Coordinates of C-alpha atoms and ligand atoms in Angstrom, one line a residue:
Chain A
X1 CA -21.1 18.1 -28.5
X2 CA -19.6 16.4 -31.7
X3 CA -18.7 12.6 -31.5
X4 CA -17.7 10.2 -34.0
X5 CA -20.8 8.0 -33.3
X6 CA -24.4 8.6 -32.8
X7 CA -24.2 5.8 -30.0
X8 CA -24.6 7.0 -26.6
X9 CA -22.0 8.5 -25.0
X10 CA -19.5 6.0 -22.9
X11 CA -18.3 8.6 -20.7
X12 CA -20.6 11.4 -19.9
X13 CA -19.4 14.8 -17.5
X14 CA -22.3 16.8 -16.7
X15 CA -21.1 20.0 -15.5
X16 CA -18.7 18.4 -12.9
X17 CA -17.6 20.3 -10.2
X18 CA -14.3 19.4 -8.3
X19 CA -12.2 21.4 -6.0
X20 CA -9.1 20.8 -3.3
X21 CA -10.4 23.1 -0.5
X22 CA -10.3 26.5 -1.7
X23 CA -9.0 25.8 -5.1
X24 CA -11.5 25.3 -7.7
X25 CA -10.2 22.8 -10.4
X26 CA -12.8 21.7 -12.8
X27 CA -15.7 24.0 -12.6
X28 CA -19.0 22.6 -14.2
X29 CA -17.3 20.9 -17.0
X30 CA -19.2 18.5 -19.0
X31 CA -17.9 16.8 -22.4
X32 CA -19.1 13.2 -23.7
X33 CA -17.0 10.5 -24.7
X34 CA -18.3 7.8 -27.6
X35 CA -17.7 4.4 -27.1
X36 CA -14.3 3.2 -28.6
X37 CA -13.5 6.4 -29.2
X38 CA -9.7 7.6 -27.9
X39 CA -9.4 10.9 -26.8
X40 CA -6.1 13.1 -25.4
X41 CA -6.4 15.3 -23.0
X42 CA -3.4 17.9 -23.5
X43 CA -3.1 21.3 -21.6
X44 CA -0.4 23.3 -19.5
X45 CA 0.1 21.9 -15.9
X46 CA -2.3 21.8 -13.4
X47 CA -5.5 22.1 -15.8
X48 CA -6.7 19.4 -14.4
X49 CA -6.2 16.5 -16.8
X50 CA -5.0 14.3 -13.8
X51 CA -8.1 14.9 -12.0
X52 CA -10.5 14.3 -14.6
X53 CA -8.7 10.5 -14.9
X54 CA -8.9 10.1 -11.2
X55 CA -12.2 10.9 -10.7
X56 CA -13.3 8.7 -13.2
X57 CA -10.8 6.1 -11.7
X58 CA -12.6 6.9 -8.0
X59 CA -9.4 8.2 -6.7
X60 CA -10.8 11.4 -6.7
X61 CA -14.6 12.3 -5.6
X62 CA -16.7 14.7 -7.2
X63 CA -17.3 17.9 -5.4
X64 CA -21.5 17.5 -5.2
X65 CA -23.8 20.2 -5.9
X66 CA -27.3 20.5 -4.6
X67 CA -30.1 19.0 -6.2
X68 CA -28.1 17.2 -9.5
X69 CA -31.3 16.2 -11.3
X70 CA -31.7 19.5 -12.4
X71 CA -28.1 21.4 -11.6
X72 CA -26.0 18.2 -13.2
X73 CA -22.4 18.0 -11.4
X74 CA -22.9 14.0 -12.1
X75 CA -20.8 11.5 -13.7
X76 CA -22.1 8.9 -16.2
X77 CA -20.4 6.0 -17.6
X78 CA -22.5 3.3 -20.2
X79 CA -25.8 5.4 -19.1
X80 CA -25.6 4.6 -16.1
X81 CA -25.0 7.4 -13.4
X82 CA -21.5 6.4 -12.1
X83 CA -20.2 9.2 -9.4
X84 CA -23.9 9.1 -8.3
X85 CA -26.5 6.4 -7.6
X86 CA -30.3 6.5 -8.5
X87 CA -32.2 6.2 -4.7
X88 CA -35.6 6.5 -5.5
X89 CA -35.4 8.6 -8.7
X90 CA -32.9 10.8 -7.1
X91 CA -29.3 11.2 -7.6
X92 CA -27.7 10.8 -4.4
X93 CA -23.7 10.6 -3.9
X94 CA -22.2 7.0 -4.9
X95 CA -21.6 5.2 -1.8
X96 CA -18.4 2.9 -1.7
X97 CA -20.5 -0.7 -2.9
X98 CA -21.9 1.5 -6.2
X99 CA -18.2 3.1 -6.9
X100 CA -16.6 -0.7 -6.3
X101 CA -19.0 -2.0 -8.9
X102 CA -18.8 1.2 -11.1
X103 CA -15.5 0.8 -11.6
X104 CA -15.0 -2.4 -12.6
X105 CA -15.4 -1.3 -16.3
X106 CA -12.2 1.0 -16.0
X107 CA -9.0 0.1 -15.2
X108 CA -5.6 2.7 -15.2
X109 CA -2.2 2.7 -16.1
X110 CA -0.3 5.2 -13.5
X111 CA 3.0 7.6 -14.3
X112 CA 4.9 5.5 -11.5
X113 CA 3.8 2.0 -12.6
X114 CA 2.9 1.4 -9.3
X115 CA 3.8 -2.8 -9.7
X116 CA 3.1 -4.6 -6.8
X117 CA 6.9 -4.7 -5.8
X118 CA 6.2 -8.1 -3.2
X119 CA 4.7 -10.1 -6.3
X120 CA 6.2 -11.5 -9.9
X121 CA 5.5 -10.6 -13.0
X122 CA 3.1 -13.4 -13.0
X123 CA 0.8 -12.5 -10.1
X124 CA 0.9 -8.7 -10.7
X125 CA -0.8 -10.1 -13.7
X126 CA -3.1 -12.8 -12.4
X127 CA -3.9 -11.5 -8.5
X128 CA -6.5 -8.9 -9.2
X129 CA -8.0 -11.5 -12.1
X130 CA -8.5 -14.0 -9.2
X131 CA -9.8 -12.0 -6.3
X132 CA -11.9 -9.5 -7.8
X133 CA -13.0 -11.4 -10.5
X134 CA -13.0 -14.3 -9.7
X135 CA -11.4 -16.2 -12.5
X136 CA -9.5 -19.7 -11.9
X137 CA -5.9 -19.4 -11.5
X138 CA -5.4 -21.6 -14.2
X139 CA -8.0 -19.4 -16.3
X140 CA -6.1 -16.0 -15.2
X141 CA -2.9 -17.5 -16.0
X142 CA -3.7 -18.4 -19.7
X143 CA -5.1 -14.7 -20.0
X144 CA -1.7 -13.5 -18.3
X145 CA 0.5 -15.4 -20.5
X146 CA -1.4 -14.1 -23.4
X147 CA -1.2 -10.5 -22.2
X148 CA 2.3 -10.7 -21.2
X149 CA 3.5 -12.2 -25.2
X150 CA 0.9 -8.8 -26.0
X151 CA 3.6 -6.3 -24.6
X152 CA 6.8 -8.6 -25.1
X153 CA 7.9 -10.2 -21.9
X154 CA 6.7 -13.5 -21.7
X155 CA 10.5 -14.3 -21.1
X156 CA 9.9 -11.9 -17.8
X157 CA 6.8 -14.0 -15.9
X158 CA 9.0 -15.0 -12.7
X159 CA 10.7 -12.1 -12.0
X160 CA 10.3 -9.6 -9.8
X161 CA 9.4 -5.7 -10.8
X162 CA 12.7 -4.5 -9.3
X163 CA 14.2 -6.9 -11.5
X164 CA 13.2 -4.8 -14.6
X165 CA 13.6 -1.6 -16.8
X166 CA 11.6 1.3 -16.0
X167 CA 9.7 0.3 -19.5
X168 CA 9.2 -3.0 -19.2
X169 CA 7.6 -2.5 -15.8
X170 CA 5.3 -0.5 -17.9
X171 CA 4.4 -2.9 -19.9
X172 CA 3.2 -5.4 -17.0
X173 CA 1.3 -2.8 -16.0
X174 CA -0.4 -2.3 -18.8
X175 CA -1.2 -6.3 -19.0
X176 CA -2.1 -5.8 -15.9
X177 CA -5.0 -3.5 -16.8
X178 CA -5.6 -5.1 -19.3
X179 CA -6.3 -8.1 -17.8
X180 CA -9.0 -6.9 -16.3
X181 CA -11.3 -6.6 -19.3
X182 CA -11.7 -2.7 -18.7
X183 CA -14.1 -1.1 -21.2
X184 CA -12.3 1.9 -20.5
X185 CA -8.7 2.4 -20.3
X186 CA -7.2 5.5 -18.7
X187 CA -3.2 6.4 -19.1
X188 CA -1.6 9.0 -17.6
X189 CA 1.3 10.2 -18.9
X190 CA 2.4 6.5 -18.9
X191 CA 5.7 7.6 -20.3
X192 CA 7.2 10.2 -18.2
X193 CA 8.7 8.9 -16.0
X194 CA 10.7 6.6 -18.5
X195 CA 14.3 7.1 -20.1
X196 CA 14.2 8.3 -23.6
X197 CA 15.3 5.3 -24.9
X198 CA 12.6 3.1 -23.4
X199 CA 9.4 5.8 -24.4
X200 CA 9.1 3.7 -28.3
X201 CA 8.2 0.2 -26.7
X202 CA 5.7 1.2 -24.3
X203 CA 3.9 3.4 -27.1
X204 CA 4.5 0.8 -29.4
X205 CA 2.6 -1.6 -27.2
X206 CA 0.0 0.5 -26.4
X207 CA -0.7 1.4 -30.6
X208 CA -0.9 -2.4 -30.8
X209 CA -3.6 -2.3 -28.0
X210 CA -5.2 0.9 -29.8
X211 CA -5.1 -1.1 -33.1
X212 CA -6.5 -4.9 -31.7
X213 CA -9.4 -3.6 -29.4
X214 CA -12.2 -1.3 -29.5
X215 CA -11.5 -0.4 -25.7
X216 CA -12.5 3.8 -24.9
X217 CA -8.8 5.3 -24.1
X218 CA -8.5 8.1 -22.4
X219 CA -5.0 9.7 -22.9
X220 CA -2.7 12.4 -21.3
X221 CA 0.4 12.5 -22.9
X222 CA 3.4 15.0 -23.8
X223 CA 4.3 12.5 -27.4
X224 CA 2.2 14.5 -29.7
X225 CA 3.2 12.0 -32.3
X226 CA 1.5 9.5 -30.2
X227 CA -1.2 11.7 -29.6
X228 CA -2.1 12.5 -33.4
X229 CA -2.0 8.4 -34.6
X230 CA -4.2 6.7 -32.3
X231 CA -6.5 9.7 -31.3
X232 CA -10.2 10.3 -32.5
X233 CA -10.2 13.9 -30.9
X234 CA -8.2 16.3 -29.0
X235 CA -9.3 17.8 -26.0
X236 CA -7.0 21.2 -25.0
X237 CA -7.7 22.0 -21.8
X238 CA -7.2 25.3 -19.3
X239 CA -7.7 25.6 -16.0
X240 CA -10.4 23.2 -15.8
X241 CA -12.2 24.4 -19.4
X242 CA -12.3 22.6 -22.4
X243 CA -10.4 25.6 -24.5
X244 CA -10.6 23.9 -27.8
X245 CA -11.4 20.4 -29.4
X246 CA -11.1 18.2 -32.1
X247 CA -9.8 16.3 -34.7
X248 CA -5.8 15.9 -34.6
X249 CA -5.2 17.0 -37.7
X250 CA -7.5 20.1 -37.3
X251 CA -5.4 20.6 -33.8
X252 CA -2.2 20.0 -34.1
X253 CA -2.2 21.2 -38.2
X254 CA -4.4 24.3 -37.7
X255 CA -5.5 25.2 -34.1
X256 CA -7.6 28.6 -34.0
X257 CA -7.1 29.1 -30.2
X258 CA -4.2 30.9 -29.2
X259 CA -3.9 29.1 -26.2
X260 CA -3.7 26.3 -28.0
X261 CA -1.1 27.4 -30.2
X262 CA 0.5 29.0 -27.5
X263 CA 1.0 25.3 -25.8
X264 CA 1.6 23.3 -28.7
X265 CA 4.9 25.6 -29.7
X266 CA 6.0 25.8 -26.2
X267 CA 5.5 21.5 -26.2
X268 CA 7.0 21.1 -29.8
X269 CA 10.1 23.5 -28.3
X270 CA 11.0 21.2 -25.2
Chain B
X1 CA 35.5 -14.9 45.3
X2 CA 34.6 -18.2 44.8
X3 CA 34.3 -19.5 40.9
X4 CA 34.6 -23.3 41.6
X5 CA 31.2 -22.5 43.5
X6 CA 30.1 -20.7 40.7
X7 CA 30.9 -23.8 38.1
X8 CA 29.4 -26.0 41.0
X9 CA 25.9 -24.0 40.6
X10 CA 25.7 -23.9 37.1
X11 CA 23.2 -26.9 37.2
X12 CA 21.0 -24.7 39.2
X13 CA 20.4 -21.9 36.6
X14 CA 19.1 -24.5 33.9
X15 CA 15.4 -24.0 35.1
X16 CA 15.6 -20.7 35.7
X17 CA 17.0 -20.1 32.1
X18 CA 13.9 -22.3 31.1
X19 CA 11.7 -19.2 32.8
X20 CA 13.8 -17.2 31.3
X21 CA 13.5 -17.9 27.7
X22 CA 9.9 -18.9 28.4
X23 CA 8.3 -16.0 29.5
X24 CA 10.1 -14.1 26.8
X25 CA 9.3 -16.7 24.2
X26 CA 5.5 -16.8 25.3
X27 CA 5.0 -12.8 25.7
X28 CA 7.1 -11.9 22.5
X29 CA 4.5 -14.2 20.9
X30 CA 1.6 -12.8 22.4
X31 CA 3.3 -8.9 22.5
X32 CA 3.2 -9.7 18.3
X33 CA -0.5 -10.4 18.3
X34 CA -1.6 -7.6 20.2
X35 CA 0.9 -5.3 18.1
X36 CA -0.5 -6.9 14.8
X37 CA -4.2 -6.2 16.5
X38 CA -3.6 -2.7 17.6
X39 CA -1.3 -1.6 14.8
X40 CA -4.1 -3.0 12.4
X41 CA -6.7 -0.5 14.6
X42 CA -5.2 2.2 14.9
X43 CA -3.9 2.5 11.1
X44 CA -8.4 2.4 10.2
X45 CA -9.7 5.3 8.4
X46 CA -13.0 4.8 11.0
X47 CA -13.0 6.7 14.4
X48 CA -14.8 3.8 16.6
X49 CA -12.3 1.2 15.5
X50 CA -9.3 3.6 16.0
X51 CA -9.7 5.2 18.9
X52 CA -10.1 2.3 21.6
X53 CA -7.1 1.5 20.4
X54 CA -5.4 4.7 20.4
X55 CA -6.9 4.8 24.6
X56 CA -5.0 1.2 24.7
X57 CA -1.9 2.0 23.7
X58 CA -1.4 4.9 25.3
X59 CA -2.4 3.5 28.8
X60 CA -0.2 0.6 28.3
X61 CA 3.1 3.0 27.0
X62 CA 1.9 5.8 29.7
X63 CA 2.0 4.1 32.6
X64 CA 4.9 1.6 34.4
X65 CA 5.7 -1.5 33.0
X66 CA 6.2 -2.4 37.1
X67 CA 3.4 -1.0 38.2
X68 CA 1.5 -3.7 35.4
X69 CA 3.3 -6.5 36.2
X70 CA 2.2 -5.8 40.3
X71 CA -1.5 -5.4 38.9
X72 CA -1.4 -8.3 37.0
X73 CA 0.5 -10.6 39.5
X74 CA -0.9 -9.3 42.6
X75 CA -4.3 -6.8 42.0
X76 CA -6.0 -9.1 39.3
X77 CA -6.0 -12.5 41.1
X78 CA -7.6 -10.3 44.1
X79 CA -10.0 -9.0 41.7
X80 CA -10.5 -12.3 40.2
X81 CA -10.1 -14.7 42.9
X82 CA -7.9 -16.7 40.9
X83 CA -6.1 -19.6 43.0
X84 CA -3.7 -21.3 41.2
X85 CA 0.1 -20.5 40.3
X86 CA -0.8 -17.2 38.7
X87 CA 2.6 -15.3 38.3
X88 CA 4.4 -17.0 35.4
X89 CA 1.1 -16.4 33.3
X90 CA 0.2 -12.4 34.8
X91 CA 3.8 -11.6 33.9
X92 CA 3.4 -13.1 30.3
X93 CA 0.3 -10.7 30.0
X94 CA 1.9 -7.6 31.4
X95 CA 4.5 -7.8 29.4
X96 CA 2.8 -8.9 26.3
X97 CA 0.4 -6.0 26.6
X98 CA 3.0 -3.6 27.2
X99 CA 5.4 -4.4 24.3
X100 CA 2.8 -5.0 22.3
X101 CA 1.5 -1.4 22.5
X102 CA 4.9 -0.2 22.0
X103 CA 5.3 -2.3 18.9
X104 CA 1.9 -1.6 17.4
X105 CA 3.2 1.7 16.6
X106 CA 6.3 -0.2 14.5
X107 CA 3.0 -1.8 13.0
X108 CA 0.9 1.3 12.0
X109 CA 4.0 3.3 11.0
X110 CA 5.7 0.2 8.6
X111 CA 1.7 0.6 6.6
X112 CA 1.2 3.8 6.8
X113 CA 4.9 3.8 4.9
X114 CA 3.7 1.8 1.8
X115 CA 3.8 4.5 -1.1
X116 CA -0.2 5.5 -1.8
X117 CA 0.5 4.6 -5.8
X118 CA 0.4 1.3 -4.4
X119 CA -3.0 1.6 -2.6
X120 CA -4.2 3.6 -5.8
X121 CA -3.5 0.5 -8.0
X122 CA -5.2 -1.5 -5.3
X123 CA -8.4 0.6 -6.5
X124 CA -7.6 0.6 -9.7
X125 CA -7.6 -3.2 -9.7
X126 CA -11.1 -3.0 -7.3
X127 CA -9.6 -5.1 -4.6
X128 CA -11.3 -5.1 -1.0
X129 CA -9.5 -3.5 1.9
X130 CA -8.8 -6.7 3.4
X131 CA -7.5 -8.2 0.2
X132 CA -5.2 -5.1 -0.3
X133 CA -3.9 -5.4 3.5
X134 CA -3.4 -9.1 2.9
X135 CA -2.1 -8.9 -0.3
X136 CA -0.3 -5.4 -1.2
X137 CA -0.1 -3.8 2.1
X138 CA 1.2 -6.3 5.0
X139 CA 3.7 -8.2 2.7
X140 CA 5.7 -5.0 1.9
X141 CA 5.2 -3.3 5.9
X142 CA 6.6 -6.7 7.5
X143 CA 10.4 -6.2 6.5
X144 CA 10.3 -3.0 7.1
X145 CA 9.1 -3.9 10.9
X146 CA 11.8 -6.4 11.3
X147 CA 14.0 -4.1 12.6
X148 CA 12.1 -2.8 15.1
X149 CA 10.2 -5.6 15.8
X150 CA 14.0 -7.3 16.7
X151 CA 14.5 -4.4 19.4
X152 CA 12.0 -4.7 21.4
X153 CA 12.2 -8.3 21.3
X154 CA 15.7 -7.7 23.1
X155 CA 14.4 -5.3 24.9
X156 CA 11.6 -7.7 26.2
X157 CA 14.2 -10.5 26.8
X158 CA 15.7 -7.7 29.6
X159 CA 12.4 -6.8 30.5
X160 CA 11.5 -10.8 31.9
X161 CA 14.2 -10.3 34.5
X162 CA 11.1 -8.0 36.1
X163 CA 9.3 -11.4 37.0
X164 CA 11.9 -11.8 39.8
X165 CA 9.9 -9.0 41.6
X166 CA 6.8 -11.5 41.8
X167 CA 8.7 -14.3 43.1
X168 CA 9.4 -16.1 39.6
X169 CA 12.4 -17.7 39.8
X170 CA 14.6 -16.9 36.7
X171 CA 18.0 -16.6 36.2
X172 CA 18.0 -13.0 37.6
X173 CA 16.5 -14.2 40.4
X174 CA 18.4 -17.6 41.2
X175 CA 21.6 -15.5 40.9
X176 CA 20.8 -12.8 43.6
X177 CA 19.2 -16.7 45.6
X178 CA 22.9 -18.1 45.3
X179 CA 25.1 -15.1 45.1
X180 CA 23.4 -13.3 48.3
X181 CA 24.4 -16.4 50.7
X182 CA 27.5 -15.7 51.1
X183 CA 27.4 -12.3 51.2
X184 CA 27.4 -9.1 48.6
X185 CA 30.4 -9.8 46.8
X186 CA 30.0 -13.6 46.1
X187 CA 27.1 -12.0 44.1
X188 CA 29.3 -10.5 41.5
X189 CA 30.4 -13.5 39.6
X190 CA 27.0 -14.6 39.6
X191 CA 25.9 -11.0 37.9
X192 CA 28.4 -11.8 35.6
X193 CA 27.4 -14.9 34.4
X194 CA 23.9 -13.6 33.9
X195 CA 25.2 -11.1 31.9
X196 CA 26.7 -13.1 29.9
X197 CA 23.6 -15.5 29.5
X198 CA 21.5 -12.4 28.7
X199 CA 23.9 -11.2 25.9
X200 CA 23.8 -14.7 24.5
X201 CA 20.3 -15.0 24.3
X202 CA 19.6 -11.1 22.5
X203 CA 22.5 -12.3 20.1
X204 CA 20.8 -15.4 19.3
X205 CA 17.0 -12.9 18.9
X206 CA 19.1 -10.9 16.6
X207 CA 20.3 -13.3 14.6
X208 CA 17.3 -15.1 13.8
X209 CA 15.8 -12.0 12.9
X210 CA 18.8 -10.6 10.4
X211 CA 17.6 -14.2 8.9
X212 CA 13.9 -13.6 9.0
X213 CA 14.5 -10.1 7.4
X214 CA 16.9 -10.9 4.5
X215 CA 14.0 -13.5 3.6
X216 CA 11.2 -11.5 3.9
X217 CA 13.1 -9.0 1.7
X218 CA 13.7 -11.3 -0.7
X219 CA 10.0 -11.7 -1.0
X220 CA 9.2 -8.1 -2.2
X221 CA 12.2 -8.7 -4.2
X222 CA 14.2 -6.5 -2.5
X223 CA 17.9 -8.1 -2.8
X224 CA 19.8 -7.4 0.1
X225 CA 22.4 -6.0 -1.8
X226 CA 20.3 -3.6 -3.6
X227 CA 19.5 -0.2 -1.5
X228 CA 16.5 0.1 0.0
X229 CA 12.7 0.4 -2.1
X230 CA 14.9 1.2 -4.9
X231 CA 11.6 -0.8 -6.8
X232 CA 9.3 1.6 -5.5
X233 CA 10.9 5.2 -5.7
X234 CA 12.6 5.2 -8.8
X235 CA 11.1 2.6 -11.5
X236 CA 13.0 4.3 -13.4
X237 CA 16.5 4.2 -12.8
X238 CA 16.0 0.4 -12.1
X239 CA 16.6 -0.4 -15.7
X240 CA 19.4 -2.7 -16.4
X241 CA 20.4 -2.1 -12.3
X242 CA 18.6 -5.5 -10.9
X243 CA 20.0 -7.4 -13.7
X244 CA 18.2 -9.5 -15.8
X245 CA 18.1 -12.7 -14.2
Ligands
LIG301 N1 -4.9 16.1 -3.9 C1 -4.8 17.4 -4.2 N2 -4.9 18.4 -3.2 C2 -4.9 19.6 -3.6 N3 -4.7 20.1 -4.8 C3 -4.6 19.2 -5.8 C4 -4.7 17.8 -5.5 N4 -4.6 17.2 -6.7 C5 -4.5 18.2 -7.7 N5 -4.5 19.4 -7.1 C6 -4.5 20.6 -7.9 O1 -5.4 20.6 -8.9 C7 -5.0 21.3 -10.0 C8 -5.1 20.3 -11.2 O2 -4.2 19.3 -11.0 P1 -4.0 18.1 -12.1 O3 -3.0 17.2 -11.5 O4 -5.3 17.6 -12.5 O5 -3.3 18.9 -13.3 P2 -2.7 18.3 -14.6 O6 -3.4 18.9 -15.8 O7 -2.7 16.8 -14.6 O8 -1.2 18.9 -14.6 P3 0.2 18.2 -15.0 O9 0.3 18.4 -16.5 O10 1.2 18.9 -14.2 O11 0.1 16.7 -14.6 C9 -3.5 21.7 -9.7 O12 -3.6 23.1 -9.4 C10 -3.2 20.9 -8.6 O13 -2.2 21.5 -7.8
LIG302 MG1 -1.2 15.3 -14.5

């Protein structure tokens, strides 16, 4: 599997299995992700791009096959197995104390914000900062502030997420991620459910982000100019199978698939 | 029909009131606690939590309200062998546990309503299941309760006139104590006056909770003015709508 670095992978799928009752989404797919490394994830609906970000955000569960030391279905993140838990030198399925300290290196921006409507801009920021990781209000509040002058709205700290645009609720929520210190950050489609006019801040913020740290993005987006500036590789998935990777020039400049060609004209038409 | 004598009794309904407004008082209190308990219960994801209290409620909706008030009055001090005076304090209970059951389902149904993109960014941010009740969950359920809640506080207020069947004297009783004296229909203007009394007291429960709703929306920052959870169901369209401020 080609990635930038020869560091171990920060993301690892070993032929992950994941189905909805009857319906088979991802079907023993495995790819790696390098530290720092930002990858989209583009395909036609219901490929399962979602569900690969929920399951790694532990909003989703793996489907488990028998005996994963030797038949894989397993997620890794930083080596460590991550949907699974070592008992004994087996794999067994992550119970809910592994997956709450497993994911405390990821952290997710959502399509529908999802701001905590009862709370200011302020303590949307600061709450999960002081109960889940314990930081002194004072402490979370100086990394708020910071956070919140990051995407633009230090003016905004006292009100309330009703009280904003569409994009500028995006943007807390992305301090709000942030603030977490997430090693990994996941974004789905963080822009679609914006007005036109308010898609160029959020991006803008989050190219500043892409720029200043070395976090591991994962992206699912419809802005291919997005896509092609702050990725390291595009993944073009099809019903749960990587149909074709790569670099973006290589995929959005000279794509051998047809599927993939077949998406990106039917995306570049909308 | 006599009014003067009605004017001339008024002094008499002023401890009965007291009853009045105490047992609905004391078992709208305790009726909140036991809908905050089993609302709480029977919202868990685990079986052995919910179902006692799933058994709980529906005994205490499924059966009569009279029928528990003559247990707890009458039955339990048998049982019990309690001596002193029992009946101010069994119809409190009854009456506590039977709104209560009927308002834990306001409970469970105002959080089960909170949108699940707000319980995924509870995970998102790794917050315990108590912190997200305590935090995310309960403060945006309780004004949508309110409502409700306000009802069946009303409805409670009505239901204390049931203590007159155990001998507590409140004002439904004393005016069927006076008004039956002097015959049937000396007890009309007495009915009416309790009537009136009754309206009073469910306009003064309604207003306090139009007051305790329009604050707790303001702290989701729902403005009054605004429609309903515009926040949470279209982000979107909210932009330049809330104003600034
Ligand atoms: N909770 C669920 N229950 C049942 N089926 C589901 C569930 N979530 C997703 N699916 C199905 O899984 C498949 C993959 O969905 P997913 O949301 O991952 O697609 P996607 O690539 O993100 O699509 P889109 O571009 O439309 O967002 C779809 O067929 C979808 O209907
Ligand atoms: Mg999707």
């Amino acid at each position: 599997m080609p990635s930038p670095t020869s560091n171990e992978p920060i993301i690892r799928f070993d032929r992950v299995n994941k189905s909805f009752g009857d319906l088979n989404v991802l079907n023993g797919l495995s790819f790696d992700i390098a530290p720092a490394e930002r990858v989209t994830l583009i395909g036609p609906s219901g490929s399962g791009k979602t569900t690969i970000l929920r399951l790694l955000m532990t909003l989703e569960h793996i489907t488990p096959v028998k005996h994963p030391e030797e038949n894989g279905g397993v997620m890794w993140v930083e080596g460590e197995p991550f949907s699974h838990m070592d008992k004994g030198g087996k794999l067994v399925v992550a119970n809910e104390r592994h997956l709450r300290q497993a994911r405390q290196k990821i952290g997710m921006v959502f399509q529908q914000f999802n701001l905590f409507p009862n709370m200011t801009v302020m303590r949307n920021v600061t709450e999960a900062q002081v109960h889940t990781l314990k930081r002194s209000k004072d402490e979370a509040a100086a990394k708020a502030k910071e956070l919140l002058d990051l995407v633009g709205l230090s003016d905004k700290v006292d009100n309330y997420p009703s009280q904003l645009s569409g994009g500028q609720q995006q943007r807390v929520a992305i301090a709000r991620a942030l603030a977490m210190d997430p090693d990994i950050l996941l974004l789905d489609e963080v822009t679609s459910a914006l007005d036109p006019e308010l898609v160029a801040d959020v991006l803008g913020v989050l190219r500043d982000v892409a720029s200043s740290t070395n976090i591991t993005m994962l992206i699912v987006t419809h802005e291919m100019g997005f896509a092609r500036d702050v990725s390291d590789r595009i993944m073009m998935f099809d019903k749960g199978v990587i149909v074709e990777e790569g670099a973006p020039e290589a995929m959005f400049g000279d794509p051998r698939e047809e599927r993939t060609q077949d998406f990106l004209r039917a995306v570049r038409s909308e | 029909m006599d009014f003067q004598a009605v004017i001339d009794s008024l002094p008499r309904y002023a401890e009965p009131l007291l009853v009045t407004i105490q047992v609905t008082v004391a078992s709208a209190a305790l009726a909140l606690l036991v809908a905050f308990a089993l609302g709480l219960m029977t919202s868990s994801k685990h079986l052995v939590v919910r179902t006692p209290a799933r058994v709980v409620v529906e005994f205490f909706r499924g059966s009569s309200v009279v029928v528990q008030l003559f247990w707890f009055a009458i039955a339990m001090p048998v049982i019990l062998g309690i001596q002193f005076d029992y009946a101010i304090a069994a119809a409190i209970i009854a009456l506590a546990l039977n709104y209560g059951s009927y308002s834990s389902e306001v409970v469970r149904s105002a959080i089960a309503s909170v949108p699940k993109g707000q319980l995924e960014a509870c995970t998102a941010l790794n917050f315990t299941p108590i912190q997200r009740m305590r935090l995310v969950i309960l403060p945006q359920a309780w004004p949508e309760m309110i409502p409700s809640l306000c009802s069946f506080a009303i409805m409670l207020l009505k239901a204390s006139a049931l203590v007159s069947l155990i001998s507590v004297t409140d004002i439904t009783r004393m005016a069927t104590l006076i008004g039956g004296q002097g015959g049937g229909v000396n007890q009309l203007p007495h009915l009416a006056l309790i009537l009136v009394i009754y309206f009073v007291l469910a306009w003064l429960i309604w207003n306090g909770m139009r007051a305790l709703e329009r604050k707790a929306k303001r702290g989701v920052g729902i403005d009054a003015k605004l429609p309903k959870n515009r926040a949470i169901d279209a982000p979107a369209a909210a932009a330049g709508g809330g104003g600034a401020a």
